[in-house]
Short mmCIF file of C-alpha atoms in Angstrom, two decimals:
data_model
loop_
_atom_site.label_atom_id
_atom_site.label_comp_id
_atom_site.label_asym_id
_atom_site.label_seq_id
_atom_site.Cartn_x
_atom_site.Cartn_y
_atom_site.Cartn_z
CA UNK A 1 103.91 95.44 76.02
CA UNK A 2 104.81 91.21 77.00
CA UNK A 3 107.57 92.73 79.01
CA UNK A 4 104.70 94.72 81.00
CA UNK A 5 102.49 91.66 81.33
CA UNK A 6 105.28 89.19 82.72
CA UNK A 7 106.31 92.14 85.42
CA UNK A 8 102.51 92.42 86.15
CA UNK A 9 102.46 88.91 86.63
CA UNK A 10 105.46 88.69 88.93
CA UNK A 11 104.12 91.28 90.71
CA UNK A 12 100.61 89.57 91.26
CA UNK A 13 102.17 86.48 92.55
CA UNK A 14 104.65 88.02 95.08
CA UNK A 15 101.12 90.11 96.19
CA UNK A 16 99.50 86.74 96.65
CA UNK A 17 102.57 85.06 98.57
CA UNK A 18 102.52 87.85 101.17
CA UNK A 19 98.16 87.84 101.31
CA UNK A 20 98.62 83.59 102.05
CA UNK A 21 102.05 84.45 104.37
CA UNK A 22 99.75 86.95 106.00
CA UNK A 23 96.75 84.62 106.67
CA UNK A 24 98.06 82.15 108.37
CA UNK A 25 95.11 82.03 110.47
CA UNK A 26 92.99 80.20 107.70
CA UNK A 27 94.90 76.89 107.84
CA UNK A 28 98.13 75.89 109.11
CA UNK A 29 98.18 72.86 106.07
CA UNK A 30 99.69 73.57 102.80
CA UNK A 31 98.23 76.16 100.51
CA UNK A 32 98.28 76.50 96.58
CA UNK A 33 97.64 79.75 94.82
CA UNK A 34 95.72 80.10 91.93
CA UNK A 35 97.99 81.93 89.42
CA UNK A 36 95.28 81.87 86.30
CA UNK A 37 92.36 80.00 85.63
CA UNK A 38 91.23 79.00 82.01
CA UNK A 39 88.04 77.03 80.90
CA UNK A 40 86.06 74.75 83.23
CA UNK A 41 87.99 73.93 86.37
CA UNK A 42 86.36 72.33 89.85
CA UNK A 43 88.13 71.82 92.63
CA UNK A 44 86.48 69.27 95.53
CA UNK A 45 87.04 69.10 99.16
CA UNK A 46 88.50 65.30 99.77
CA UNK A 47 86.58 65.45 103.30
CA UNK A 48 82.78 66.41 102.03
CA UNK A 49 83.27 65.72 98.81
CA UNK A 50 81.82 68.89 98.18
CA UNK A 51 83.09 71.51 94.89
CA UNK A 52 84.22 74.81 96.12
CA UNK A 53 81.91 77.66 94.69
CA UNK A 54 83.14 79.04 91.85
CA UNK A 55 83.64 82.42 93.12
CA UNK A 56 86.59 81.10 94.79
CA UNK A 57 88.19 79.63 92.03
CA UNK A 58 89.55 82.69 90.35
CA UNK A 59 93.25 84.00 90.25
CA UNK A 60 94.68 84.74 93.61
CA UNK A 61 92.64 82.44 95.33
CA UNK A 62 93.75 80.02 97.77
CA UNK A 63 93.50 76.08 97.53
CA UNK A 64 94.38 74.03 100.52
CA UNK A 65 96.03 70.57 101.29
CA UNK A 66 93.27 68.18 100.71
CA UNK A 67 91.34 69.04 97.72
CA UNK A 68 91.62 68.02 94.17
CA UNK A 69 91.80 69.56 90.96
CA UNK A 70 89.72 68.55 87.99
CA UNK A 71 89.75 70.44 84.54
CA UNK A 72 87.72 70.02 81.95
CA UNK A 73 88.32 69.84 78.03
CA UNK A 74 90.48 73.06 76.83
CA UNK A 75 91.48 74.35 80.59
CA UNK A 76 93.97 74.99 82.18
CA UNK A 77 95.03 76.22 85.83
CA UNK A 78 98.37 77.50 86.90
CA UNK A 79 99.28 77.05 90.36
CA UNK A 80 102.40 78.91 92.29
CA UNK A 81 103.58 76.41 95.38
CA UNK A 82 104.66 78.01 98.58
CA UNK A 83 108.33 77.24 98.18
CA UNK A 84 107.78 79.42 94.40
CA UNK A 85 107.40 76.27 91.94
CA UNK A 86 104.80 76.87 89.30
CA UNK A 87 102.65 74.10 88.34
CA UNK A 88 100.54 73.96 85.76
CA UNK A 89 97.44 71.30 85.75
CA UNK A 90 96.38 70.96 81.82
CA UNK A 91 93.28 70.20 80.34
CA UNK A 92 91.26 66.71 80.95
CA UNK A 93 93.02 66.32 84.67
CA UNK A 94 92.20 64.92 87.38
#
């Protein structure tokens, strides 16, 4: 049963590495995608200062250059770089 999660996982991230490859037309900056999402997590736009909506913070969504991460107590967001590094921002982060 792990074994089926960690190839569902794989899978999910090489499906959201060809969706970002494929929309290239949203941004030519730097993109992040959102592996998981755990607990209270807002991400703000450095230009407006404005949070994204929540409906866009899920797994397989998309952050881009120029934004920042903030999680709250007991969350956690994983993040798969373009070049394939995972990163994962822990609880109380900023």
């Amino acid at each position: 049963m792990n074994n089926l999660k960690v190839l569902q996982l794989h899978f999910f991230i090489l499906l959201a590495t060809f969706s970002v490859a494929v929309s290239q037309d949203i941004s030519t900056k730097g993109a992040l995608i959102i592996a998981s999402v755990e607990g209270q997590v807002t991400v703000i736009n450095n230009d407006s200062q404005q949070p994204l909506p929540a409906a866009k913070i899920v797994a397989g969504g998309v952050i881009y250059d120029g934004h920042t991460i903030k999680t709250g107590p007991s969350a956690k967001m994983i993040l798969l770089l373009t070049n394939g590094t995972v990163a994962t921002i822990k609880a109380d982060s900023s």
